XYZ file of N, CA, C and O in Angstrom:
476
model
N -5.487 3.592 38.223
C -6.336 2.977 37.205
C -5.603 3.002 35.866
O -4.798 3.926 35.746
N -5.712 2.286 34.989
C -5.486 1.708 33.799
C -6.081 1.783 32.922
O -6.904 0.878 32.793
N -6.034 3.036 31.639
C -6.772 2.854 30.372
C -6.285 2.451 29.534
O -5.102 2.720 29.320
N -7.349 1.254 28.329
C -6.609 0.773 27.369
C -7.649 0.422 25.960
O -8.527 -0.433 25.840
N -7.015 1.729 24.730
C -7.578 1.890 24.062
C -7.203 1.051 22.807
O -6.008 0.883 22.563
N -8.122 0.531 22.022
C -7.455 -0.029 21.029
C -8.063 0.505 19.605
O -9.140 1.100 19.633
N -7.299 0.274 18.198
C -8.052 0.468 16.971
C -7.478 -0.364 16.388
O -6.710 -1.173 16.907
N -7.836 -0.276 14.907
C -7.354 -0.914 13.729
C -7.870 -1.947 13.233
O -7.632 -2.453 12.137
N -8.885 -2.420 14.362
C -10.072 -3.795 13.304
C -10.706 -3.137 11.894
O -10.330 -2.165 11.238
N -11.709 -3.974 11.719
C -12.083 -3.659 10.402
C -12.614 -4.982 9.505
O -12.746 -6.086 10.031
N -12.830 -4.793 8.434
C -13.408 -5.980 7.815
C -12.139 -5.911 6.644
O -11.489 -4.979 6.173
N -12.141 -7.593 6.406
C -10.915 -7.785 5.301
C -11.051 -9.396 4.566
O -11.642 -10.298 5.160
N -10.507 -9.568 3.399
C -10.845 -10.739 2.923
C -10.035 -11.713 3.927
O -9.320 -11.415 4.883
N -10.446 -13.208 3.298
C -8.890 -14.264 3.767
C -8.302 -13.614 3.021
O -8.724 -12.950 2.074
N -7.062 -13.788 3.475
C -5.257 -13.990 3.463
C -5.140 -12.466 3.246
O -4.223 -12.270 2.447
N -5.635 -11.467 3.592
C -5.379 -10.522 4.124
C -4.586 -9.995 5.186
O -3.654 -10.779 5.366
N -4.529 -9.089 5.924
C -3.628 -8.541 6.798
C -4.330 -7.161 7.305
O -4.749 -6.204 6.653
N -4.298 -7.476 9.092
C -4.729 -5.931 9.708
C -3.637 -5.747 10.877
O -3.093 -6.764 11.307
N -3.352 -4.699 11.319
C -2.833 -4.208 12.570
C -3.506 -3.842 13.240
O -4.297 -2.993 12.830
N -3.570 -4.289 14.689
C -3.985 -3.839 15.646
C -3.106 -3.146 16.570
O -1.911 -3.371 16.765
N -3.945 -2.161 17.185
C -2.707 -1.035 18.343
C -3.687 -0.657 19.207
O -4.807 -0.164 19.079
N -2.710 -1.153 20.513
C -3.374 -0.542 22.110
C -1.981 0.449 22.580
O -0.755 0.453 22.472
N -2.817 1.056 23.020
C -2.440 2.649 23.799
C -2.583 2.321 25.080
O -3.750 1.938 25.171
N -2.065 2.247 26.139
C -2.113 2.157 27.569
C -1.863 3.526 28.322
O -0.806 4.157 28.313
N -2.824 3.807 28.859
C -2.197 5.049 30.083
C -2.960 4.736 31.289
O -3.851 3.887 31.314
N -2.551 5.519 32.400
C -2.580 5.654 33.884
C -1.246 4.964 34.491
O -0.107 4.924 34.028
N -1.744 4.473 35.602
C -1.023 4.066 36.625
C -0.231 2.449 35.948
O -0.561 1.410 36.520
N 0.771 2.360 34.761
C 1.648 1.719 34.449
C 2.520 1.239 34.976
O 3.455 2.022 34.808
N 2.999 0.051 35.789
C 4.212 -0.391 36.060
C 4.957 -0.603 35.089
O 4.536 -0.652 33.933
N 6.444 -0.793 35.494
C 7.639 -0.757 34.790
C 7.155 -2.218 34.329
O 6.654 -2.280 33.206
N 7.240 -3.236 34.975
C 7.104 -4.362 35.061
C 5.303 -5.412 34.358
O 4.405 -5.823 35.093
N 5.349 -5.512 33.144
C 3.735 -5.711 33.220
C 3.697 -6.768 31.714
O 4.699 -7.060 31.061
N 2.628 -7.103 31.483
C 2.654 -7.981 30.300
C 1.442 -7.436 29.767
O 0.519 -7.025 30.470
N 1.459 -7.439 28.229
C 0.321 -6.970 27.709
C -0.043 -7.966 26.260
O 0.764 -8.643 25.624
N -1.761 -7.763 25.960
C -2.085 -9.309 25.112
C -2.846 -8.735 24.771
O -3.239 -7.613 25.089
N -3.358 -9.867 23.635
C -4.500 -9.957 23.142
C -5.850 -10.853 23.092
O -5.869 -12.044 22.784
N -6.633 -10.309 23.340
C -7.917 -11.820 23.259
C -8.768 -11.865 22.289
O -8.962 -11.118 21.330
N -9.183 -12.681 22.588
C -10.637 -12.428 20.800
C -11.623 -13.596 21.231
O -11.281 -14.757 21.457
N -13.037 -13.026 21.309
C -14.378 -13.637 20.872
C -14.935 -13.741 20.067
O -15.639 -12.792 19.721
N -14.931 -14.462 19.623
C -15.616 -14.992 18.341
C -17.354 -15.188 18.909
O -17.560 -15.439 20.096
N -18.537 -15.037 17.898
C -19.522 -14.904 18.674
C -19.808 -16.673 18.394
O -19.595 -17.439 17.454
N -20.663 -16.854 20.375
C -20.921 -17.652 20.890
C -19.899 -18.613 21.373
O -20.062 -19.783 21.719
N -18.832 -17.916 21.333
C -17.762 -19.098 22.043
C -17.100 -17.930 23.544
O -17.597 -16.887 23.970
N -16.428 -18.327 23.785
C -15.761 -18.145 25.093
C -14.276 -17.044 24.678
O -13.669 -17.204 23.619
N -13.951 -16.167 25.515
C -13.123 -15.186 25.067
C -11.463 -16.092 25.204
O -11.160 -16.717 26.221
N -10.533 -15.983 23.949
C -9.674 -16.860 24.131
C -8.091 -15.862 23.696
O -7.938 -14.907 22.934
N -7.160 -16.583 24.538
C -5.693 -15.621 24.396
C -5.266 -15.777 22.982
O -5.140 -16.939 22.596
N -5.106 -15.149 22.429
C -4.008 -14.824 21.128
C -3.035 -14.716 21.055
O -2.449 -15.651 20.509
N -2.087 -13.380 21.600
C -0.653 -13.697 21.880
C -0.182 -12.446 23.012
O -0.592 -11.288 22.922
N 0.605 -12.858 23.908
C 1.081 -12.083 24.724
C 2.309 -11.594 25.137
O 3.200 -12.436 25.259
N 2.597 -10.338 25.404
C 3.999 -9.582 25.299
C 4.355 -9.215 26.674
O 3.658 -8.511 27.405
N 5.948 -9.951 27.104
C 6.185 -9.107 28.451
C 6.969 -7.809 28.105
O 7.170 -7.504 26.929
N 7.486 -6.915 29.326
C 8.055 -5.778 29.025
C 9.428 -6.446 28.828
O 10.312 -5.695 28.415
N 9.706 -7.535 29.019
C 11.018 -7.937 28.625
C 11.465 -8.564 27.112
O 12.618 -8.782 26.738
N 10.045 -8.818 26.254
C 9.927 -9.231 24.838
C 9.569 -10.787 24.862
O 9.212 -11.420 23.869
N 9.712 -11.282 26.093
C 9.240 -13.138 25.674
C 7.254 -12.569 24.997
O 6.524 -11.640 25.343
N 7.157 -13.188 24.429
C 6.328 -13.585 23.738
C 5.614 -15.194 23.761
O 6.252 -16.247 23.750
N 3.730 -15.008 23.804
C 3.365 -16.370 23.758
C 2.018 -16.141 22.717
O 1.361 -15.112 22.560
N 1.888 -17.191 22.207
C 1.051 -16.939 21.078
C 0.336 -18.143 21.384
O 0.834 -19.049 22.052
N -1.175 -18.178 20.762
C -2.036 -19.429 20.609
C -1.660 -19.763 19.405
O -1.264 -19.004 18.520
N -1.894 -21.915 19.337
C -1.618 -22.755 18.424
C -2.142 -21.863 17.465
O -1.194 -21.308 16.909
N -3.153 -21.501 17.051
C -4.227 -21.337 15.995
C -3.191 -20.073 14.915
O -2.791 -20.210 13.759
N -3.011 -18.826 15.940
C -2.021 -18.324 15.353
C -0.430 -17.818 15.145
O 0.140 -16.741 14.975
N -0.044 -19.267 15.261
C 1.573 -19.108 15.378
C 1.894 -18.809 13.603
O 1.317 -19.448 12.723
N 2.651 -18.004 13.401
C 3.232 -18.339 12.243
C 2.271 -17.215 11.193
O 2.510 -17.305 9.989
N 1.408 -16.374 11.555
C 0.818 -16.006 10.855
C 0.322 -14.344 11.931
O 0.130 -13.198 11.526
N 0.278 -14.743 12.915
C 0.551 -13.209 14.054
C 1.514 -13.124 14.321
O 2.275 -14.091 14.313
N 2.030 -11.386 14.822
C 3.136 -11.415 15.788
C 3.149 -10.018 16.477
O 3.546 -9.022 15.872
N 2.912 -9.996 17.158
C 2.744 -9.519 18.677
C 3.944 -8.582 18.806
O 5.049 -9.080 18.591
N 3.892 -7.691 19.028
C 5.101 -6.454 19.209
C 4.473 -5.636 20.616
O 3.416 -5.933 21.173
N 5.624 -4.290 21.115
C 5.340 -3.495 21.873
C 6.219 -2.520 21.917
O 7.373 -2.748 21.552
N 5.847 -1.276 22.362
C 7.074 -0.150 22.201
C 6.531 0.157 23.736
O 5.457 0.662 24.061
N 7.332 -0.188 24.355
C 7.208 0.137 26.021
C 7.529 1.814 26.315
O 7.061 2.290 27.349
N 8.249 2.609 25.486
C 8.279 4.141 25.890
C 6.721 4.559 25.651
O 6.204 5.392 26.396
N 5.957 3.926 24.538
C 4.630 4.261 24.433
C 3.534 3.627 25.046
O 2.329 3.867 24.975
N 4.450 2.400 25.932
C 3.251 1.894 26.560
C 1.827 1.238 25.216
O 0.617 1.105 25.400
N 2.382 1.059 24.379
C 1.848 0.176 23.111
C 1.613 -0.886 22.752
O 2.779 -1.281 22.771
N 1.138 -1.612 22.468
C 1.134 -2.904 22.442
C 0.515 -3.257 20.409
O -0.365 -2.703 19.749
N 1.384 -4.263 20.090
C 0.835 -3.968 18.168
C 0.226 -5.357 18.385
O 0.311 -6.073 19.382
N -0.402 -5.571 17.234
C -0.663 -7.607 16.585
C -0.778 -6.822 15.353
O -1.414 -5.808 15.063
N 0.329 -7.880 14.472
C 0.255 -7.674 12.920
C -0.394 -8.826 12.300
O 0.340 -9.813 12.251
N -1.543 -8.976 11.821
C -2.057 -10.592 11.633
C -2.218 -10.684 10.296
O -2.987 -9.888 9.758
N -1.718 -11.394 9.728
C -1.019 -12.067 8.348
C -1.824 -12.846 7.632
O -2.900 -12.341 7.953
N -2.098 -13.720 6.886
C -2.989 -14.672 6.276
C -4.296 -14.825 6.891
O -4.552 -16.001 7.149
N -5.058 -14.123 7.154
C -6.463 -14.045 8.125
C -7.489 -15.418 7.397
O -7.420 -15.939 6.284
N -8.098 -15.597 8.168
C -8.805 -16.739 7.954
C -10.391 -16.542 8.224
O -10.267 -15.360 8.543
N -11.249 -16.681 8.299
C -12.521 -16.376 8.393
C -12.796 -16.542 10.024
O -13.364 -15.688 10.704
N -12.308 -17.742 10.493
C -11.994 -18.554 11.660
C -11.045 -17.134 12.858
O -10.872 -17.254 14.071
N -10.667 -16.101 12.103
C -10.143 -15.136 13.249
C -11.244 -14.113 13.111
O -10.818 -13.013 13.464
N -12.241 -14.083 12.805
C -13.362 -13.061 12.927
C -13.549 -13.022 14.361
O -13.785 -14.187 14.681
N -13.571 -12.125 15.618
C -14.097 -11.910 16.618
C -14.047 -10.274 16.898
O -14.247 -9.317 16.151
N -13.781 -10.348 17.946
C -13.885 -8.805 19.187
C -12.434 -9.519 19.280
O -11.921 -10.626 19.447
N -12.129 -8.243 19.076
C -10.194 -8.496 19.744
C -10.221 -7.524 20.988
O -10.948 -6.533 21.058
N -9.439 -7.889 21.845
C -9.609 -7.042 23.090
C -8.160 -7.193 23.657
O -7.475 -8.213 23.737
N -7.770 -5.447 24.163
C -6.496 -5.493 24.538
C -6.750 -5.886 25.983
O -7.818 -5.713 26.571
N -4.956 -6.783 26.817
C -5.273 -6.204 28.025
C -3.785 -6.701 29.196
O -2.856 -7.241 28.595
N -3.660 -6.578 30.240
C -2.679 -5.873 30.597
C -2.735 -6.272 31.868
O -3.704 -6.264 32.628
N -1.553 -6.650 32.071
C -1.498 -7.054 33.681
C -0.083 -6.629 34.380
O 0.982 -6.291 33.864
N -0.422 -6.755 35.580
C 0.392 -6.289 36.539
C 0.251 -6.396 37.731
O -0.846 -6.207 38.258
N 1.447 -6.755 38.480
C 1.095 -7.004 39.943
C 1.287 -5.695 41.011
O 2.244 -4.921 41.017
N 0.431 -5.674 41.663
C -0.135 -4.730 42.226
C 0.106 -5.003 43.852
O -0.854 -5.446 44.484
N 1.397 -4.744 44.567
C 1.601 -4.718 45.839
C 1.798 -6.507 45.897
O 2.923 -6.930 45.634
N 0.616 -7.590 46.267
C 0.878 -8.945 46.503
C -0.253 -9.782 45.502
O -0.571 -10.965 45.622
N -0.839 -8.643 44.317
C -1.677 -9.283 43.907
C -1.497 -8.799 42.400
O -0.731 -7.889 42.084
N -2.491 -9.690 41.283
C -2.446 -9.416 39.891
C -3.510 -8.622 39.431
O -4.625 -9.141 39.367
N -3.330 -7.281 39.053
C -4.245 -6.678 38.611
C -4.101 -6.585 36.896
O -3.113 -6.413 36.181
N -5.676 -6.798 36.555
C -5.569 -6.954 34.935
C -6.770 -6.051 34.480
O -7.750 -5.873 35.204
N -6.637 -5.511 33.277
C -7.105 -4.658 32.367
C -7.893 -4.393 31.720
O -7.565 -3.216 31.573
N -8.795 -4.501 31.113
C -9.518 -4.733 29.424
C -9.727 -3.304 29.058
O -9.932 -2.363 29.825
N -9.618 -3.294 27.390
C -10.210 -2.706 26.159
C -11.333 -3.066 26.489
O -11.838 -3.963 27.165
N -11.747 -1.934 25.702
C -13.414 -2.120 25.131
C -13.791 -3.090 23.885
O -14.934 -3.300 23.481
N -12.562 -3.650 23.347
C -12.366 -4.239 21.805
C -12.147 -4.080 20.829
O -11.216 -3.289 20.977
N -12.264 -4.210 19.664
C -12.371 -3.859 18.143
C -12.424 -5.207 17.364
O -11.740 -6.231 17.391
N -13.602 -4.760 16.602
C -13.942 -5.922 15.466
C -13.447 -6.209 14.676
O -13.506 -5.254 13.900
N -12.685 -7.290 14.064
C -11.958 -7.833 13.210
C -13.040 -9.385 12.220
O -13.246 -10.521 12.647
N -13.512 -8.741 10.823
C -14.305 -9.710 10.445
C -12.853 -9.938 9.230
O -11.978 -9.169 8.832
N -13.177 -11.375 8.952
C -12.438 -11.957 7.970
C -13.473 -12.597 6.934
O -14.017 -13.647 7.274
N -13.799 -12.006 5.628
C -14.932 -12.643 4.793
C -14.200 -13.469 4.151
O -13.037 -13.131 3.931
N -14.711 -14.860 3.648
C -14.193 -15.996 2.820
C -14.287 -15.564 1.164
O -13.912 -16.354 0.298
């Protein structure tokens, strides 16, 4: 099993800046990719940006250029540094983590953390 804790939301103006950090422990493969999601309320939970253990990186349109997605794999860590915040990134950020598991993909979730952006 797979725990994955996250902190560092919070409330912040636009064009502000927060860090987020997930902690991963248990049963870790060498091999795994780890992300971020965010709900915004009443919409649908959507990808933000995602890190393999090899460093490719994928980010959503919305925040290219203004997130960036890190990881320290001895800590099994995963960062998002998010830059010019917009009101429009207010959700539940949620870490999470995948890995294939024998012939199949096993994936993860945080519990979340709130990230409000006031105008």
């Amino acid at each position: 099993q797979v725990q994955l804790v996250e902190s560092g939301g919070g409330l912040v103006q636009a064009g502000g800046s927060l860090r987020l950090s997930c902690a991963a422990s248990g049963s870790i493969f060498s091999i795994n990719t780890m992300g971020w999601y965010r709900q915004a309320p009443g919409k649908q939970r959507e990808l933000v940006a995602a890190i393999t253990t090899g460093g490719s990186t994928n980010y959503a349109d919305a925040v290219k250029g203004r997130f960036t997605i890190s990881r320290d794999n001895a800590k099994n860590t995963v960062y998002l540094q998010m830059n010019s915040l917009k009101p429009e990134d207010t959700g539940v950020y949620y870490c999470n983590l995948k890995q294939i598991v024998v012939v199949r993909t096993a994936e993860y979730w945080g519990k979340g953390t709130l990230v409000t952006v006031s105008s």
